[in-house]
Amino acid sequence: MAAPRASLRLVAPVWNGGTSGIRGLSRAVDPEGSPRKGRTLLRFLADRFYDVEAVREYLLQKQVLKVLQKNRSFTYIKERYGPYVAGAYFILKQGGAVKFQDKEWMRPNGRGLSGELWKLREVPVEAVDASGCAINYQGLDNLLALKELQSLSLQCCPHVDDWCLSRLHQLANSLRELSLAGCPRISERGLACLHHLQNLRRLDISDLPAVSNPGLTQILVEEMLPNCEVLGADWAQGLKLGPEEQTRDTASSPIPA
Amino acid sequence: MLRRALRLGLGPGLLGRGLGTHREGSTLGKAEGSGGYRGSGVFPVSSHVTFRTRGPGPRWEDSGSLGAGAWDGKVSEIKKKIQSILPGGAWSPLCDTSHLPPEHSDVVIVGGGVLGLSVAYWLKRLEKQQGAIRVLVVERDHTYSQASTVLSVGGIRQQFSLPENIQLSLFSVEFLRNINEYLAVVDDPPLDLQFNPSGYLFLASEEGATIMENNVKVQRQEGAKVCLMSPEQLQKKFPWINTEGVALASYGLENEGWFDPWCLLQGLRRKVQSMGVLFCHGEVTRFVSSSNHMETTSGEKVTLRRIHEVHVKVDRSQEYQPVECAIVVIAAGAWSGQIAELAGIGKGPPGTLQGTRLPVEPRKRYVYLWHCPQGPGLEAPLVADPSGAYFRREGLGNNYLGGYSPTEEEEPDPGNLEVDHDFFQEKVWPHLARRVPAFETLKVRRAWAGYYDYNTFDQNGVVGPHPLVVNMYFATGFSGHGLQQAPAVGRAVAEVMLEGRFQTIDLSPFLFSRFYLGEKAQEHCII
């Protein structure tokens, strides 16, 4: 899933300066903004009519509310069936997969959740695969209650950002494997707070578009977590050939006159 | 009849066309230059400017005797002028007044930094009906070259000793986390605050250890996620720290870190403009107020004042505009003390409520950026030494930012923002090098200075109304932790203005009256 589901869909083309201020908004622009032609008409109308502006704001609010609704906490299930079942239910509802200890992976099948989920009250959850789910900061509450979680995969989750990573320290005792590949909002600042996870043995930070310097970040994360195998960008990515290698290259391939 | 109408109209607040920008100290009547005032009582569409002359009574005598032929000429003149003003006509004002603020505004906020903009945002957000309140933000320097907001290190923490400060910080961090829901403007890209959730690490020596433990207890009660560490745990977690002299450390696990204050400022500005707040580039030079002598129930005499107008002077010019307002909010940061003096706060016999000044003054603080190739890695939080020196990581290239708050005797002169590099050599570096041995070899790359809006009374903010000047509110004096509490303080001040009392967070310990009553709300964890 290359293009992330942007939360602010009614986003204009790239902001091109024009602010009153020395530095402008160039640093404040999120990498998600992409130009769309049809938006110019809507923008034109919204600038001139209050009702169009109100409708657009309402649609924007609705999108935000949709994500919030998906991330609500299931207190009834938590009280009745315990935190493990509540967490599993949350993940399955979002479209992810759950693996209980000594059991097989459970995925949501089309007809609804399997009945045996409700019997697993005492069985801890071992692994969660939440790839592509719309989990955000609030929804992470459900995951953080799974105190024996060993493997967590948050690949390509569009709403997982640096703030969410700062909460993962609560799983420091048990988490062995973490995958953050492809999340559009995670940057090196969020990766800095992964140092709490001292039991981590496998970390996947490949393909993070918001990280400014992937090669350098990889090196720094490896230094931060010495016992962990960090998969990510090749450290040589972004390096240029040195002057000696460059002249050698040009010497070997004769340039036609 | 003409003269009567004119005299009735020649008072404050008259909307009329013509010149009439105010030159300070000039008593020249504008009648000669106006050109448009000798008609009948037809007043064209309002302009920004009040036409005002003082005592030109005799000058209007000649215009009273208008003959018939002159009257026709006048009528055609007026018609031409009306046509030029109506849409489609060529409106060529004799004097362009677009740079001046409006003549009336419900709320005038003095100061356009993060606190002022936050108050404006919450006022517009909490008003009962859209467009109900007209807000004007007056900012002297729209490049923000000396503003504390943009020169700040940008940290946010919950490790305070007062519960109110912790609550303010908790709400502000929630605001920053959901900034794209709060400050969303349709068609504008979302904001990226560049928040580093790395936390704050406070180190305490033997004497400070008990205070730190008590503080952490209060912090945990309010909901902050802080953990206490012994020197051994500290050494294991951060091997680059030298734990000599450290008895206890408190480390913020979540919701603490640092961010880009410029981005927050621009985001607030953008949102606040989209909500209809007016901005003015000018300086407040005068307050015009009226007094009311009253008696309390016990028979004491009290003088209540109410501000009617704020005179806003345009930059590099003598022009000023009197803005009639209902409420004034002082959020001028380091210069709030001066603005309060302009409003007459503190003019009275010392020891009385009238004689109590706003004890906010500018204090200069230096921030140094250095490079240290062997320095702490990605996990480094913002470390605050027991001596008062602090540093944090900046970026990925082994650069660090830090500083040190000088003692009262060593306070630098706040007249300018020049940096003293010797201060780093003598005061900051020894503490840093002692705490982090890798910092013995470092090279200072850049440095700058900024102001703290320092509250000399108890280093905590002043929030809420003034007891005597009934329509003045404060949101200033935070002494270095204003940026991190700005969203919550803005909401509190807006609540007091709209509802009359604090609703979500009770900031009664931060009211102005504490300066008179002598009740200090002392904050112990100040960097």
Short mmCIF file of N, CA and C in Angstrom, two decimals, chain A residues 6 16 24 33 35 43 65 90 102 109 113 119 123 125 205-206 222 234 247:
data_model
loop_
_atom_site.label_atom_id
_atom_site.label_comp_id
_atom_site.label_asym_id
_atom_site.label_seq_id
_atom_site.Cartn_x
_atom_site.Cartn_y
_atom_site.Cartn_z
N ALA A 6 -4.59 9.45 3.61
CA ALA A 6 -4.34 10.70 4.32
C ALA A 6 -5.54 11.04 5.19
N ASN A 16 2.85 26.83 -1.20
CA ASN A 16 4.07 27.42 -1.78
C ASN A 16 4.35 28.80 -1.22
N GLY A 24 9.01 31.21 6.67
CA GLY A 24 7.93 30.63 5.90
C GLY A 24 7.51 29.30 6.46
N GLY A 33 0.96 16.27 1.69
CA GLY A 33 0.17 17.12 0.78
C GLY A 33 0.44 16.80 -0.68
N PRO A 35 -0.88 17.44 -4.84
CA PRO A 35 -1.73 18.34 -5.63
C PRO A 35 -2.89 17.60 -6.27
N ARG A 43 -11.95 25.01 -3.66
CA ARG A 43 -11.28 26.03 -2.86
C ARG A 43 -11.79 27.41 -3.22
N LEU A 65 -13.67 12.07 12.80
CA LEU A 65 -14.50 11.30 13.71
C LEU A 65 -14.51 9.82 13.35
N PHE A 90 -10.29 -5.75 19.36
CA PHE A 90 -9.97 -4.46 18.73
C PHE A 90 -9.19 -4.68 17.44
N ASP A 102 0.32 -20.43 21.96
CA ASP A 102 0.05 -21.82 21.62
C ASP A 102 -1.16 -21.98 20.72
N ASN A 109 -12.59 -13.35 9.53
CA ASN A 109 -13.18 -13.88 8.30
C ASN A 109 -14.44 -13.09 7.99
N LEU A 113 -16.48 -12.54 13.63
CA LEU A 113 -15.38 -13.12 14.41
C LEU A 113 -15.75 -14.52 14.87
N LYS A 119 -13.60 -17.59 24.35
CA LYS A 119 -13.24 -18.57 25.38
C LYS A 119 -11.81 -18.36 25.85
N VAL A 123 -5.76 -16.65 28.15
CA VAL A 123 -4.60 -16.92 27.30
C VAL A 123 -4.01 -15.60 26.84
N VAL A 125 -1.91 -12.85 24.67
CA VAL A 125 -1.69 -12.65 23.24
C VAL A 125 -0.20 -12.54 23.01
N ILE A 205 12.80 -0.91 10.26
CA ILE A 205 12.49 0.50 10.01
C ILE A 205 12.74 0.87 8.56
N SER A 206 12.43 -0.06 7.69
CA SER A 206 12.69 0.25 6.27
C SER A 206 11.54 1.08 5.71
N GLU A 222 21.01 1.60 15.49
CA GLU A 222 21.80 0.41 15.82
C GLU A 222 22.67 0.66 17.04
N ASP A 234 19.74 0.53 3.66
CA ASP A 234 21.14 0.20 3.52
C ASP A 234 21.95 1.42 3.98
N THR A 247 37.20 9.45 -10.44
CA THR A 247 38.16 9.58 -11.55
C THR A 247 38.50 8.22 -12.12
#
